[in-house]
């Protein structure tokens, strides 16, 4: 370990008098990287926010210290803290689209960060530094992109911009909270390599918060495991991930989907012989003909009753566009979708194909009760009277592993995994024959992810559902799928049995996706 730059002693945090973090201790040296893992509610993100005194309303540090090169940030007056935060210790947030200002250009946002701690540095010097930062994080044509807005960048590029903002003043410590959660394998690997390079070449101390143990294994040299606000064990990554001592760490590792593990789909259900859903020549274009963007290009797919078809590909490959075309949100530009041999109607016309959304937090209306949310499709499709809908909602909640009394409560009263169960119940309400799952577990930690995957498998066995499972995690996709289709630039470039596609890919693009999957130290070493 290099010279110590961060020392956390007995850090405790409470919200409204309720302790959520208790007695956290760790030290971090220059050029060192520490991963913090744990389930939702373990206190890992609260710990990260407490390091910079950025706790949301009602949160307060109730004990301990956060010493940056000997200076206790927990005890600093707010004006003094503002001089340190962003300059010497900086944060990379999980969702760049909600963290970046959508109405300001990237150049303007970088300029604001530089002016915050840059004194009276001339504008030309700040502009040159902004270009330098975008170059550093790998944004092509950096000088030309300063005038672009966040929505004009891809998901991976927006995350790189977040990193550039954090690096504006060569911070001694970077805190990255779930920096790659929603990114596909190749973009995820690029971000991890970037963080590793900054950590190694610039000597920046790095704290990475993640529920993905593969990400931690490939990014960090040390690991800290949290549960219920407390540290259960910490030590070298290689040691803790190959020989964990605490039963909770062992359980986390056991829940991690392994790319080398064969598909379990055949044990869950046996697909029917005749296809239920057929997609022929499906295309989707945006914009006028001269400047047309093609999201889908002559896509052909078949989905059988009781079958799970995994769909993988990079951001921008067309996965979510295909999902929305199947449920009628987007009208295709060409081609057709047939259900039981008949053309599938537009949105609202048929309840046979339903969608489970990626984010269980933003996909549930916070102003409605859970019962009202689950009943929405029943009302939209005019299914049953009020009493019948109430009974159906109770049945659905119990079917997905919740109590019927949950119908009277608000979504905010539930965990991420429970909210995703509510989303699944809503999708099942009109008794669909096809369930389209668009990244249904990417925002969940590994143990909750395993519970939701098992729930989907049970529902498929019981109801004979056909499932299109869209995800960027190839280990999860192999685990749940009978077949896998690979989408690249709007085209299906490969499809076949799940185990064959993963173990013997035929297309170079599939091979590149597989090569980018983060793995645990039993199969590969750290990027560091």
XYZ file of C-alpha atoms in Angstrom:
528
model
C 0.000 0.000 0.000
C 1.214 3.490 -0.859
C 1.096 6.365 1.572
C -2.221 6.295 3.421
C -4.690 8.826 2.003
C -7.984 7.737 3.573
C -8.633 6.314 7.027
C -12.167 5.517 8.192
C -12.551 4.817 11.918
C -15.762 3.647 13.558
C -18.014 5.351 11.002
C -21.683 5.235 12.030
C -24.680 6.725 10.213
C -28.326 7.054 11.233
C -31.543 8.157 9.543
C -34.200 9.567 11.845
C -32.435 8.059 14.826
C -32.250 4.579 13.239
C -28.702 3.281 12.804
C -28.002 2.062 9.260
C -24.173 1.953 9.350
C -22.292 0.921 12.479
C -18.580 1.046 13.233
C -17.082 0.815 9.731
C -13.267 0.758 9.709
C -10.871 0.657 6.756
C -7.751 2.349 5.392
C -6.836 3.127 1.789
C -3.450 3.996 0.363
C -2.452 5.891 -2.779
C -2.864 3.638 -5.810
C -4.895 1.105 -3.842
C -8.406 -0.075 -4.731
C -11.064 -1.241 -2.287
C -14.312 -2.955 -3.252
C -17.344 -2.812 -0.966
C -20.017 -5.469 -1.531
C -23.256 -6.510 0.127
C -26.967 -6.878 -0.508
C -29.372 -3.976 -0.949
C -29.757 -2.352 2.455
C -26.340 -3.500 3.646
C -25.159 0.103 4.009
C -22.547 0.129 1.260
C -23.924 3.130 -0.683
C -24.684 4.977 2.564
C -21.052 4.447 3.577
C -19.899 5.839 0.224
C -22.086 8.943 0.566
C -20.949 9.448 4.153
C -17.311 9.614 3.018
C -18.139 12.848 1.172
C -20.839 14.015 3.626
C -23.452 13.754 0.870
C -26.121 11.870 2.841
C -29.729 12.520 1.774
C -32.158 14.376 4.026
C -32.512 12.881 7.490
C -29.131 11.163 7.369
C -26.334 12.098 9.734
C -22.940 10.803 10.786
C -23.405 9.790 14.419
C -19.920 8.543 15.192
C -16.418 7.940 13.956
C -14.179 9.836 11.557
C -13.287 10.028 7.855
C -9.684 11.216 7.652
C -8.385 12.397 4.279
C -4.616 12.721 4.637
C -5.166 13.344 8.355
C -8.041 15.841 7.955
C -11.348 14.638 9.448
C -14.046 15.308 6.845
C -16.773 14.283 9.286
C -15.888 17.218 11.556
C -15.226 19.913 8.925
C -17.551 22.939 8.737
C -19.566 22.962 5.507
C -17.577 25.797 3.806
C -14.306 23.978 4.443
C -15.832 20.705 3.264
C -16.925 22.272 -0.046
C -13.299 23.206 -0.691
C -12.315 19.543 -0.376
C -15.260 17.692 -1.887
C -14.833 17.361 -5.654
C -11.228 18.558 -5.503
C -9.489 15.996 -3.274
C -12.209 13.355 -2.928
C -14.785 12.886 -5.708
C -17.677 10.577 -6.543
C -18.770 8.739 -9.672
C -22.510 8.125 -9.444
C -24.398 5.043 -10.615
C -26.740 6.575 -13.188
C -25.016 9.140 -15.425
C -28.239 10.116 -17.199
C -29.832 11.341 -13.968
C -26.577 12.786 -12.618
C -25.683 14.846 -15.695
C -27.693 18.008 -16.355
C -29.732 17.311 -19.523
C -30.036 20.997 -20.511
C -26.318 21.834 -20.318
C -23.665 20.771 -22.787
C -20.933 18.449 -21.584
C -18.405 21.268 -22.061
C -20.461 23.577 -19.849
C -20.694 20.944 -17.114
C -16.959 20.293 -17.212
C -16.346 24.040 -17.114
C -18.530 24.372 -14.007
C -16.553 21.610 -12.289
C -13.265 23.321 -13.194
C -14.468 26.741 -12.025
C -15.700 25.318 -8.705
C -12.146 24.823 -7.456
C -10.056 26.437 -10.166
C -9.875 29.992 -8.946
C -9.591 32.486 -11.799
C -8.206 30.124 -14.392
C -8.728 31.659 -17.898
C -11.581 30.300 -20.014
C -9.222 29.053 -22.748
C -7.223 27.123 -20.166
C -10.393 25.570 -18.757
C -11.539 24.582 -22.254
C -8.184 22.954 -22.948
C -8.423 21.063 -19.651
C -11.961 19.896 -20.549
C -10.681 18.463 -23.842
C -7.786 16.840 -21.979
C -10.223 15.183 -19.543
C -12.457 13.814 -22.308
C -9.354 12.512 -24.089
C -8.213 10.880 -20.854
C -11.460 8.923 -20.472
C -11.530 7.906 -24.135
C -14.214 10.095 -25.742
C -13.415 10.197 -29.497
C -13.209 13.675 -31.058
C -13.143 15.302 -27.613
C -12.848 18.901 -28.822
C -15.835 18.516 -31.140
C -17.986 16.833 -28.479
C -17.802 19.636 -25.890
C -20.868 21.263 -27.461
C -22.977 18.088 -27.299
C -25.625 17.335 -24.694
C -25.684 14.172 -22.504
C -28.444 12.519 -24.549
C -26.179 12.607 -27.614
C -23.759 10.155 -25.989
C -24.128 6.406 -25.408
C -24.522 4.957 -21.913
C -20.856 4.017 -21.711
C -19.747 7.440 -22.942
C -21.946 9.176 -20.354
C -20.283 7.118 -17.633
C -16.892 8.179 -18.996
C -18.040 11.821 -18.780
C -18.982 11.242 -15.123
C -15.460 9.940 -14.541
C -13.997 12.982 -16.337
C -15.964 15.295 -14.019
C -14.644 13.421 -10.993
C -11.078 13.719 -12.319
C -11.305 17.456 -13.019
C -8.995 18.310 -10.107
C -6.895 15.128 -9.873
C -8.702 13.932 -6.751
C -6.687 11.763 -4.391
C -9.679 9.472 -3.794
C -12.398 8.383 -6.257
C -15.564 6.772 -4.912
C -17.479 4.878 -7.630
C -21.008 3.779 -6.679
C -22.158 0.932 -8.978
C -20.321 2.476 -11.971
C -21.146 -0.310 -14.451
C -24.540 -1.660 -13.332
C -26.530 -0.958 -16.512
C -23.692 -1.444 -19.033
C -23.217 -4.343 -21.426
C -20.092 -6.552 -21.099
C -17.863 -4.794 -23.636
C -18.645 -1.267 -22.395
C -18.427 -2.469 -18.800
C -14.958 -3.859 -19.463
C -13.871 -0.567 -21.038
C -14.994 1.362 -17.926
C -13.303 -1.123 -15.584
C -10.059 -0.905 -17.549
C -10.273 2.883 -17.458
C -10.720 2.903 -13.663
C -7.891 0.394 -13.270
C -5.589 2.533 -15.456
C -6.378 5.712 -13.492
C -5.788 3.820 -10.263
C -2.487 2.394 -11.469
C -0.974 5.254 -13.498
C -2.177 8.270 -11.518
C -1.971 6.717 -8.051
C -5.601 7.622 -7.366
C -7.076 5.658 -4.460
C -10.273 3.944 -5.604
C -13.368 2.813 -3.685
C -15.803 0.750 -5.798
C -19.301 -0.029 -4.534
C -20.910 -2.910 -6.417
C -23.248 -5.888 -6.112
C -21.293 -7.606 -8.912
C -18.454 -9.672 -7.446
C -16.975 -10.173 -10.919
C -16.592 -6.399 -11.271
C -14.898 -6.197 -7.875
C -12.584 -9.115 -8.740
C -11.397 -7.392 -11.902
C -11.061 -3.897 -10.459
C -10.003 -4.055 -6.812
C -7.089 -5.360 -4.799
C -8.966 -5.444 -1.471
C -12.521 -6.357 -0.517
C -14.847 -5.322 2.301
C -18.094 -7.258 2.872
C -21.048 -5.508 4.554
C -24.377 -6.686 5.904
C -26.964 -4.801 7.959
C -24.649 -1.789 8.219
C -21.667 -3.680 9.618
C -18.392 -4.986 8.177
C -18.338 -8.788 8.321
C -14.875 -9.352 6.862
C -12.256 -7.633 4.744
C -8.968 -8.529 3.126
C -7.277 -9.201 -0.238
C -9.747 -9.836 -3.065
C -8.106 -13.070 -4.165
C -8.229 -14.477 -0.638
C -11.801 -13.496 0.215
C -13.219 -14.671 -3.091
C -11.433 -18.013 -3.032
C -11.467 -18.769 0.702
C -14.167 -16.673 2.415
C -14.480 -17.211 6.155
C -17.870 -15.679 6.924
C -21.009 -17.679 5.973
C -22.574 -14.545 4.436
C -19.634 -14.066 2.033
C -19.861 -17.750 1.172
C -23.587 -17.333 0.437
C -22.935 -14.298 -1.793
C -20.381 -16.252 -3.805
C -22.731 -19.234 -4.100
C -25.412 -16.955 -5.592
C -23.159 -15.559 -8.347
C -24.150 -16.939 -11.783
C -21.104 -18.558 -13.425
C -20.623 -18.315 -17.174
C -19.146 -21.812 -17.207
C -22.251 -23.321 -15.529
C -24.615 -25.070 -17.996
C -28.143 -23.873 -18.672
C -30.770 -24.904 -16.127
C -33.702 -24.045 -18.418
C -34.411 -27.642 -19.465
C -35.085 -28.546 -15.838
C -37.644 -25.747 -15.557
C -39.800 -26.412 -18.624
C -40.023 -28.253 -21.929
C -40.782 -25.975 -24.899
C -43.664 -26.846 -27.206
C -42.926 -27.891 -30.773
C -45.008 -25.311 -32.607
C -43.887 -21.660 -32.291
C -46.154 -19.361 -30.297
C -44.604 -16.040 -31.345
C -43.007 -15.516 -34.759
C -41.095 -12.384 -35.779
C -40.450 -12.001 -39.507
C -38.327 -9.325 -41.154
C -38.957 -6.852 -38.330
C -37.391 -3.434 -38.951
C -37.529 -0.135 -37.109
C -36.199 3.131 -38.513
C -36.096 6.598 -36.989
C -35.794 9.988 -38.684
C -36.216 11.123 -42.290
C -34.920 8.908 -45.109
C -31.737 10.946 -45.717
C -30.724 10.829 -42.044
C -32.421 7.583 -41.122
C -31.232 5.590 -38.115
C -31.882 1.859 -38.242
C -32.583 0.334 -34.815
C -33.796 -3.047 -36.106
C -32.892 -4.560 -39.468
C -34.814 -7.624 -40.748
C -35.028 -9.459 -37.415
C -36.369 -13.032 -37.478
C -37.210 -14.873 -34.249
C -39.350 -17.737 -33.017
C -40.500 -18.279 -29.438
C -42.198 -21.506 -28.325
C -44.607 -22.123 -25.432
C -42.675 -22.840 -22.236
C -39.408 -21.614 -23.793
C -37.007 -18.946 -22.592
C -35.122 -17.202 -25.370
C -32.211 -15.094 -24.139
C -31.433 -11.950 -26.141
C -28.015 -10.331 -25.718
C -26.087 -7.504 -27.354
C -24.385 -4.191 -26.627
C -26.154 -0.949 -25.787
C -27.656 0.358 -29.028
C -27.929 -3.096 -30.584
C -31.734 -2.845 -30.653
C -32.694 -5.118 -27.725
C -35.071 -2.701 -25.988
C -36.462 -1.486 -29.333
C -37.388 -5.084 -30.144
C -39.012 -5.508 -26.713
C -41.133 -2.395 -27.210
C -42.092 -3.438 -30.725
C -43.349 -6.779 -29.416
C -45.609 -5.149 -26.815
C -46.839 -2.529 -29.267
C -45.139 0.552 -27.811
C -43.252 1.084 -31.087
C -44.881 0.371 -34.451
C -42.406 -1.493 -36.703
C -41.334 0.140 -39.958
C -41.464 -3.203 -41.744
C -42.043 -6.865 -41.039
C -44.620 -8.574 -38.845
C -45.156 -10.163 -35.445
C -47.445 -13.207 -35.379
C -48.999 -14.735 -32.263
C -50.479 -18.181 -32.870
C -50.279 -17.392 -36.562
C -52.234 -14.128 -36.376
C -50.815 -10.558 -36.558
C -50.234 -9.111 -33.103
C -52.298 -5.965 -32.492
C -51.013 -2.534 -31.488
C -50.653 -1.384 -27.859
C -53.763 -1.931 -25.771
C -55.378 -4.217 -28.325
C -54.221 -7.542 -26.869
C -53.038 -8.594 -23.419
C -51.152 -11.677 -24.674
C -47.665 -10.091 -24.587
C -46.630 -8.222 -21.438
C -43.428 -6.428 -20.412
C -41.375 -6.612 -17.200
C -39.271 -3.458 -16.957
C -35.614 -3.096 -15.982
C -35.791 -0.646 -13.097
C -38.197 -1.644 -10.306
C -37.850 1.833 -8.797
C -38.838 4.014 -11.766
C -41.342 1.619 -13.374
C -43.834 1.712 -10.465
C -45.949 4.835 -9.994
C -45.129 6.158 -6.495
C -48.535 7.869 -6.273
C -50.466 4.597 -6.537
C -50.819 1.740 -4.092
C -49.415 -1.650 -5.049
C -52.959 -2.909 -5.601
C -53.714 -0.090 -8.021
C -50.443 -0.746 -9.900
C -51.106 -4.474 -10.319
C -54.701 -3.796 -11.373
C -53.691 -1.346 -14.146
C -53.617 -3.966 -16.969
C -56.950 -5.394 -15.791
C -58.550 -1.967 -16.060
C -56.845 -1.209 -19.392
C -58.114 -4.459 -20.922
C -61.521 -4.242 -19.158
C -61.073 -7.552 -17.384
C -63.475 -8.235 -14.499
C -65.442 -5.967 -12.204
C -64.007 -4.231 -9.138
C -64.448 -7.219 -6.819
C -62.955 -9.624 -9.348
C -59.984 -7.329 -9.912
C -59.391 -7.069 -6.162
C -59.403 -10.868 -5.868
C -57.096 -11.210 -8.884
C -54.615 -8.716 -7.397
C -54.507 -10.663 -4.111
C -53.938 -13.898 -6.030
C -51.128 -12.372 -8.113
C -49.300 -10.918 -5.105
C -49.324 -14.301 -3.384
C -48.237 -15.954 -6.634
C -45.074 -13.833 -6.758
C -44.262 -14.433 -3.090
C -45.817 -11.364 -1.428
C -48.693 -11.102 1.022
C -52.095 -10.034 -0.248
C -52.023 -7.174 2.289
C -49.196 -5.598 0.238
C -51.930 -4.250 -2.051
C -52.690 -1.472 0.434
C -49.122 -0.250 0.702
C -46.964 2.153 -1.347
C -44.076 0.979 -3.594
C -41.582 2.966 -1.490
C -42.216 0.572 1.421
C -40.638 -2.332 -0.482
C -37.088 -3.386 -1.344
C -35.778 -3.552 -4.919
C -36.402 -7.287 -5.174
C -39.924 -6.938 -3.796
C -40.653 -4.121 -6.254
C -39.558 -6.311 -9.122
C -41.970 -8.984 -7.866
C -44.715 -6.335 -7.982
C -43.710 -5.521 -11.582
C -43.924 -9.212 -12.488
C -47.354 -9.466 -10.836
C -48.546 -6.499 -12.906
C -47.277 -8.123 -16.108
C -49.053 -11.402 -15.242
C -52.376 -9.715 -14.438
C -54.047 -10.135 -17.876
C -52.815 -13.767 -18.139
C -50.335 -13.287 -20.993
C -48.850 -16.164 -22.948
C -45.586 -14.263 -23.630
C -43.539 -12.371 -21.053
C -40.891 -9.936 -22.340
C -38.340 -9.300 -19.585
C -36.127 -6.292 -20.377
C -33.099 -6.448 -18.047
C -35.300 -7.626 -15.151
C -32.457 -8.341 -12.687
C -29.635 -5.975 -13.691
C -30.373 -3.531 -10.853
C -30.536 -6.253 -8.169
C -27.799 -7.724 -5.991
C -26.810 -11.348 -6.575
C -28.871 -12.997 -3.833
C -32.068 -11.086 -4.731
C -31.293 -11.663 -8.419
C -31.254 -15.407 -7.757
C -34.647 -15.185 -6.020
C -36.247 -13.314 -8.949
C -34.758 -15.758 -11.481
C -36.172 -18.689 -9.511
C -39.555 -16.924 -9.344
C -39.603 -16.527 -13.146
C -38.646 -20.193 -13.577
C -41.446 -21.303 -11.228
C -44.009 -19.134 -12.995
C -42.916 -20.551 -16.337
C -43.373 -24.114 -15.041
C -46.787 -23.343 -13.568
C -48.192 -21.166 -16.341
C -46.390 -22.453 -19.441
C -45.170 -18.950 -20.271
C -42.940 -18.175 -23.235
C -40.251 -15.763 -22.034
C -38.006 -13.394 -23.987
C -35.238 -12.642 -21.488
C -33.185 -9.575 -22.419
C -30.019 -8.970 -20.392
C -26.390 -7.903 -20.649
C -25.212 -10.486 -18.079
C -24.316 -13.508 -20.196
C -23.921 -15.782 -17.172
C -27.515 -15.067 -16.134
C -28.747 -15.448 -19.721
C -27.097 -18.862 -20.105
C -28.506 -19.987 -16.759
C -32.152 -19.203 -17.609
C -32.335 -19.746 -21.389
C -33.107 -22.691 -23.628
C -31.775 -20.730 -26.613
C -29.772 -17.516 -27.037
C -29.984 -14.969 -29.872
C -27.244 -12.360 -30.315
C -28.267 -8.944 -31.624
C -25.657 -6.655 -33.201
C -26.430 -3.331 -34.902
C -30.074 -4.298 -35.268
C -29.435 -7.746 -36.765
C -29.453 -11.258 -35.309
C -25.899 -12.453 -35.986
C -26.132 -15.780 -34.156
C -28.696 -17.965 -32.421
C -28.811 -21.475 -31.072
C -28.953 -23.613 -27.919
C -27.744 -21.608 -24.914
C -24.861 -23.916 -24.000
C -23.589 -24.099 -27.583
C -23.648 -20.329 -28.119
C -21.664 -19.751 -24.905
C -19.136 -22.581 -25.254
C -18.669 -22.568 -29.039
C -19.689 -19.173 -30.452
C -19.737 -19.044 -34.239
C -19.739 -15.272 -34.769
C -16.752 -13.062 -33.789
C -19.094 -10.563 -32.128
C -20.480 -13.257 -29.811
C -16.924 -14.284 -28.953
C -16.044 -10.672 -28.111
C -19.055 -10.373 -25.783
C -18.063 -13.568 -23.972
C -14.441 -12.462 -23.639
C -15.543 -9.240 -21.927
C -17.524 -10.907 -19.112
C -15.985 -10.154 -15.666
C -15.037 -13.366 -13.902
C -14.050 -14.347 -10.380
C -10.395 -14.972 -9.442
C -10.805 -18.739 -9.642
C -10.796 -18.339 -13.424
C -8.890 -15.119 -14.057
C -6.712 -12.576 -12.322
C -7.361 -8.936 -11.571
C -6.924 -6.267 -14.226
C -4.519 -4.706 -11.778
